[in-house]
């Protein structure tokens, strides 16, 4: 059945994303160190706007409660998406045992501030660095372990909250790319794994939206839903559309 093929495609994205962040999620906490020596904690700023934005995304009530198999896939994927984002925000909250240090520099052209947080857990040492520039925050995780030492995650967030991009690395090579945008009350998240991509878009004003799946750069399937909860699923390979 078409719906079974669609579920398998979406499950592949979900599994990869969850696997990629498990190690960091197990090592991060929710409170800051009492011994902090920095004046402004950038870890309490970076990526927090996006967690708030994603939590504000809602599906039309009739769509969320529909028993139609395609509508159910939209609802399931959106809940996974929001849950993933809530967990993801935890990556950017330093644990209690993190040691924090701050340094700043200023030139005629620009002023920057860098904060570095270091902690160890499960035999792994994490170094989380945030650099504040005029229009953005640039961040990176480096890890030291018995199996791998090097870069694990890097990215940036614009200060106005409109765009953020993150790269997860596997043994130093790009593995999973995430991109968030929030422009004119339209929120988007894009997940890209080796050319396969999942793109979710939601209008924050009326809850309409869309979800698209790309495989090796080719659009293979998509969901579109309206403000009233009606919508459709399209199999772009077979060129077939089914209403829900």
Short mmCIF file of C-alpha atoms in Angstrom, two decimals:
data_model
loop_
_atom_site.label_atom_id
_atom_site.label_comp_id
_atom_site.label_asym_id
_atom_site.label_seq_id
_atom_site.Cartn_x
_atom_site.Cartn_y
_atom_site.Cartn_z
CA UNK A 1 0.00 0.00 0.00
CA UNK A 2 1.06 3.58 -0.65
CA UNK A 3 0.69 4.57 2.98
CA UNK A 4 3.07 1.80 4.11
CA UNK A 5 5.77 3.01 1.70
CA UNK A 6 5.26 6.56 2.93
CA UNK A 7 5.54 5.51 6.59
CA UNK A 8 8.81 3.71 5.89
CA UNK A 9 10.30 6.81 4.25
CA UNK A 10 9.39 9.02 7.18
CA UNK A 11 10.58 6.44 9.72
CA UNK A 12 14.02 6.47 8.11
CA UNK A 13 14.38 10.20 8.80
CA UNK A 14 13.12 9.85 12.36
CA UNK A 15 15.54 7.04 13.19
CA UNK A 16 18.59 8.85 11.81
CA UNK A 17 17.80 12.09 13.62
CA UNK A 18 17.21 10.39 16.97
CA UNK A 19 20.43 8.36 16.67
CA UNK A 20 22.47 11.45 15.81
CA UNK A 21 21.60 13.41 18.94
CA UNK A 22 21.35 10.60 21.52
CA UNK A 23 24.94 10.93 22.74
CA UNK A 24 24.69 14.64 23.42
CA UNK A 25 21.23 14.43 24.96
CA UNK A 26 22.49 11.93 27.52
CA UNK A 27 25.23 14.32 28.59
CA UNK A 28 23.39 17.63 28.95
CA UNK A 29 21.51 19.04 31.92
CA UNK A 30 18.98 21.79 32.55
CA UNK A 31 20.66 24.07 35.09
CA UNK A 32 23.67 26.35 35.01
CA UNK A 33 26.73 26.21 37.21
CA UNK A 34 26.76 28.21 40.42
CA UNK A 35 30.44 28.94 39.76
CA UNK A 36 29.83 30.67 36.43
CA UNK A 37 32.27 33.48 35.82
CA UNK A 38 30.62 34.97 32.74
CA UNK A 39 28.50 38.12 32.84
CA UNK A 40 25.97 37.07 30.22
CA UNK A 41 25.30 33.39 29.68
CA UNK A 42 25.07 32.94 25.92
CA UNK A 43 24.03 29.32 26.39
CA UNK A 44 20.71 30.65 27.71
CA UNK A 45 20.17 32.61 24.49
CA UNK A 46 21.41 30.47 21.62
CA UNK A 47 18.66 28.44 19.89
CA UNK A 48 16.06 29.10 22.58
CA UNK A 49 13.89 31.25 20.26
CA UNK A 50 13.54 28.33 17.88
CA UNK A 51 12.29 25.98 20.56
CA UNK A 52 9.59 28.53 21.38
CA UNK A 53 8.66 28.93 17.71
CA UNK A 54 8.37 25.20 17.08
CA UNK A 55 6.27 24.70 20.20
CA UNK A 56 3.82 27.27 18.84
CA UNK A 57 3.17 25.18 15.71
CA UNK A 58 -0.28 23.59 15.77
CA UNK A 59 -2.26 21.46 13.33
CA UNK A 60 -5.92 22.22 12.57
CA UNK A 61 -8.05 20.38 15.14
CA UNK A 62 -9.93 18.33 12.56
CA UNK A 63 -6.64 17.17 11.00
CA UNK A 64 -5.07 16.26 14.33
CA UNK A 65 -8.12 14.14 15.24
CA UNK A 66 -8.64 12.55 11.81
CA UNK A 67 -8.48 8.77 11.42
CA UNK A 68 -7.48 9.00 7.76
CA UNK A 69 -4.12 7.20 7.34
CA UNK A 70 -2.47 10.08 5.47
CA UNK A 71 -3.78 12.68 7.90
CA UNK A 72 -2.55 10.46 10.74
CA UNK A 73 0.94 10.50 9.22
CA UNK A 74 0.92 14.31 9.21
CA UNK A 75 -0.14 14.36 12.86
CA UNK A 76 2.43 11.73 13.89
CA UNK A 77 5.28 13.43 12.06
CA UNK A 78 4.43 16.85 13.51
CA UNK A 79 4.39 15.46 17.05
CA UNK A 80 7.74 13.79 16.45
CA UNK A 81 9.06 17.05 15.03
CA UNK A 82 7.97 19.07 18.05
CA UNK A 83 9.24 16.47 20.50
CA UNK A 84 12.59 16.33 18.73
CA UNK A 85 12.88 20.12 18.92
CA UNK A 86 12.14 20.15 22.63
CA UNK A 87 14.88 17.56 23.16
CA UNK A 88 17.19 19.42 20.81
CA UNK A 89 16.91 22.62 22.88
CA UNK A 90 18.42 20.65 25.74
CA UNK A 91 21.64 20.29 23.75
CA UNK A 92 22.22 24.00 24.16
CA UNK A 93 21.72 24.13 27.93
CA UNK A 94 24.96 23.47 29.76
CA UNK A 95 24.94 21.00 32.68
CA UNK A 96 25.69 21.82 36.30
CA UNK A 97 29.27 20.58 36.15
CA UNK A 98 30.26 22.70 33.14
CA UNK A 99 33.24 25.01 33.59
CA UNK A 100 32.64 28.34 31.85
CA UNK A 101 35.16 30.83 30.55
CA UNK A 102 34.75 34.06 28.64
CA UNK A 103 36.96 36.16 26.46
CA UNK A 104 36.26 39.16 24.25
CA UNK A 105 37.99 41.17 21.58
CA UNK A 106 37.28 44.46 19.90
CA UNK A 107 38.66 46.02 16.74
CA UNK A 108 37.70 49.00 14.61
CA UNK A 109 35.64 46.70 12.38
CA UNK A 110 33.82 44.47 14.85
CA UNK A 111 33.50 43.27 18.43
CA UNK A 112 33.25 39.59 19.38
CA UNK A 113 32.71 37.66 22.59
CA UNK A 114 33.47 33.96 22.95
CA UNK A 115 32.28 31.68 25.74
CA UNK A 116 33.50 28.12 26.12
CA UNK A 117 31.85 25.47 28.34
CA UNK A 118 33.63 22.23 29.22
CA UNK A 119 32.30 19.12 30.99
CA UNK A 120 32.74 15.35 31.02
CA UNK A 121 30.21 12.51 31.09
CA UNK A 122 30.26 8.79 30.29
CA UNK A 123 34.01 9.01 29.56
CA UNK A 124 33.52 11.80 27.00
CA UNK A 125 34.74 15.40 27.36
CA UNK A 126 32.62 18.08 25.68
CA UNK A 127 33.82 21.53 24.67
CA UNK A 128 30.94 23.83 23.67
CA UNK A 129 32.01 27.19 22.25
CA UNK A 130 29.75 30.15 21.42
CA UNK A 131 31.00 33.22 19.59
CA UNK A 132 28.81 36.32 19.50
CA UNK A 133 29.17 38.55 16.47
CA UNK A 134 27.24 41.65 15.41
CA UNK A 135 24.35 39.77 13.74
CA UNK A 136 24.69 36.15 14.88
CA UNK A 137 25.84 33.51 17.32
CA UNK A 138 28.26 30.88 16.01
CA UNK A 139 28.51 27.66 18.00
CA UNK A 140 30.42 24.37 17.95
CA UNK A 141 30.78 21.16 19.97
CA UNK A 142 34.11 19.32 20.06
CA UNK A 143 34.43 16.00 21.87
CA UNK A 144 37.29 13.94 23.26
CA UNK A 145 36.66 10.20 23.69
CA UNK A 146 38.38 6.84 23.29
CA UNK A 147 36.79 6.30 19.89
CA UNK A 148 36.78 9.82 18.42
CA UNK A 149 38.31 13.23 19.07
CA UNK A 150 37.24 16.22 17.04
CA UNK A 151 34.25 18.25 15.84
CA UNK A 152 30.78 16.82 16.47
CA UNK A 153 28.43 19.73 15.80
CA UNK A 154 28.63 23.28 14.48
CA UNK A 155 26.29 26.00 13.24
CA UNK A 156 24.94 29.50 13.71
CA UNK A 157 21.82 31.45 14.65
CA UNK A 158 20.97 34.96 13.46
CA UNK A 159 20.19 37.27 16.36
CA UNK A 160 16.85 38.32 14.88
CA UNK A 161 15.66 34.71 15.13
CA UNK A 162 14.99 34.34 11.40
CA UNK A 163 17.50 31.63 10.47
CA UNK A 164 19.61 28.94 12.12
CA UNK A 165 21.68 26.13 10.62
CA UNK A 166 23.34 23.15 12.30
CA UNK A 167 25.67 20.44 11.02
CA UNK A 168 26.14 17.12 12.83
CA UNK A 169 29.37 15.35 11.93
CA UNK A 170 30.31 11.67 11.89
CA UNK A 171 34.07 11.16 12.30
CA UNK A 172 34.64 14.68 11.06
CA UNK A 173 32.44 14.36 7.97
CA UNK A 174 29.11 16.17 7.45
CA UNK A 175 26.33 13.72 8.33
CA UNK A 176 23.08 15.47 9.21
CA UNK A 177 22.14 19.07 8.40
CA UNK A 178 19.29 20.97 10.02
CA UNK A 179 17.95 24.37 9.08
CA UNK A 180 15.29 26.47 10.81
CA UNK A 181 13.65 29.62 9.44
CA UNK A 182 10.92 31.87 10.83
CA UNK A 183 9.95 34.56 8.33
CA UNK A 184 6.61 36.42 8.23
CA UNK A 185 5.13 33.94 10.74
CA UNK A 186 5.92 30.96 8.53
CA UNK A 187 8.09 28.42 10.35
CA UNK A 188 10.16 25.87 8.45
CA UNK A 189 12.49 23.04 9.40
CA UNK A 190 14.66 21.14 6.98
CA UNK A 191 16.50 17.89 7.71
CA UNK A 192 19.06 16.72 5.14
CA UNK A 193 20.80 13.34 5.37
CA UNK A 194 23.14 12.48 2.50
CA UNK A 195 20.89 14.07 -0.11
CA UNK A 196 17.63 12.79 1.39
CA UNK A 197 15.60 15.62 2.87
CA UNK A 198 12.47 16.25 4.93
CA UNK A 199 10.97 19.75 4.82
CA UNK A 200 8.13 20.85 7.12
CA UNK A 201 6.45 24.24 6.78
CA UNK A 202 3.71 25.74 8.96
CA UNK A 203 1.81 29.03 8.90
CA UNK A 204 1.74 30.16 12.54
CA UNK A 205 -1.34 32.33 11.96
CA UNK A 206 -3.80 29.81 10.47
CA UNK A 207 -2.09 26.39 11.02
CA UNK A 208 -2.00 25.48 7.33
CA UNK A 209 1.18 23.83 6.12
CA UNK A 210 3.05 21.25 4.10
CA UNK A 211 5.55 18.41 4.39
CA UNK A 212 7.85 17.25 1.60
CA UNK A 213 10.18 14.25 1.28
CA UNK A 214 13.16 14.28 -1.09
CA UNK A 215 15.33 11.26 -1.92
CA UNK A 216 18.71 11.89 -3.56
CA UNK A 217 17.58 15.40 -4.38
CA UNK A 218 14.30 14.32 -6.03
CA UNK A 219 10.88 15.19 -4.57
CA UNK A 220 9.17 11.84 -4.01
CA UNK A 221 6.15 12.65 -1.83
CA UNK A 222 4.39 15.58 -0.20
CA UNK A 223 1.52 16.47 2.13
CA UNK A 224 -0.40 19.75 2.01
CA UNK A 225 -3.08 20.79 4.48
CA UNK A 226 -5.40 23.78 4.73
CA UNK A 227 -6.65 25.93 7.58
CA UNK A 228 -9.84 23.82 7.87
CA UNK A 229 -7.85 20.56 8.17
CA UNK A 230 -8.51 19.26 4.66
CA UNK A 231 -5.53 18.31 2.55
CA UNK A 232 -3.87 15.88 0.20
CA UNK A 233 -0.98 13.47 -0.20
CA UNK A 234 0.91 13.27 -3.50
CA UNK A 235 3.15 10.45 -4.68
CA UNK A 236 5.38 12.34 -7.10
CA UNK A 237 6.98 9.17 -8.49
CA UNK A 238 3.66 7.63 -9.49
CA UNK A 239 2.08 11.05 -10.10
CA UNK A 240 -0.92 10.22 -7.92
CA UNK A 241 -2.74 12.42 -5.39
CA UNK A 242 -5.04 11.32 -2.57
CA UNK A 243 -7.29 13.68 -0.60
CA UNK A 244 -7.77 13.49 3.15
#
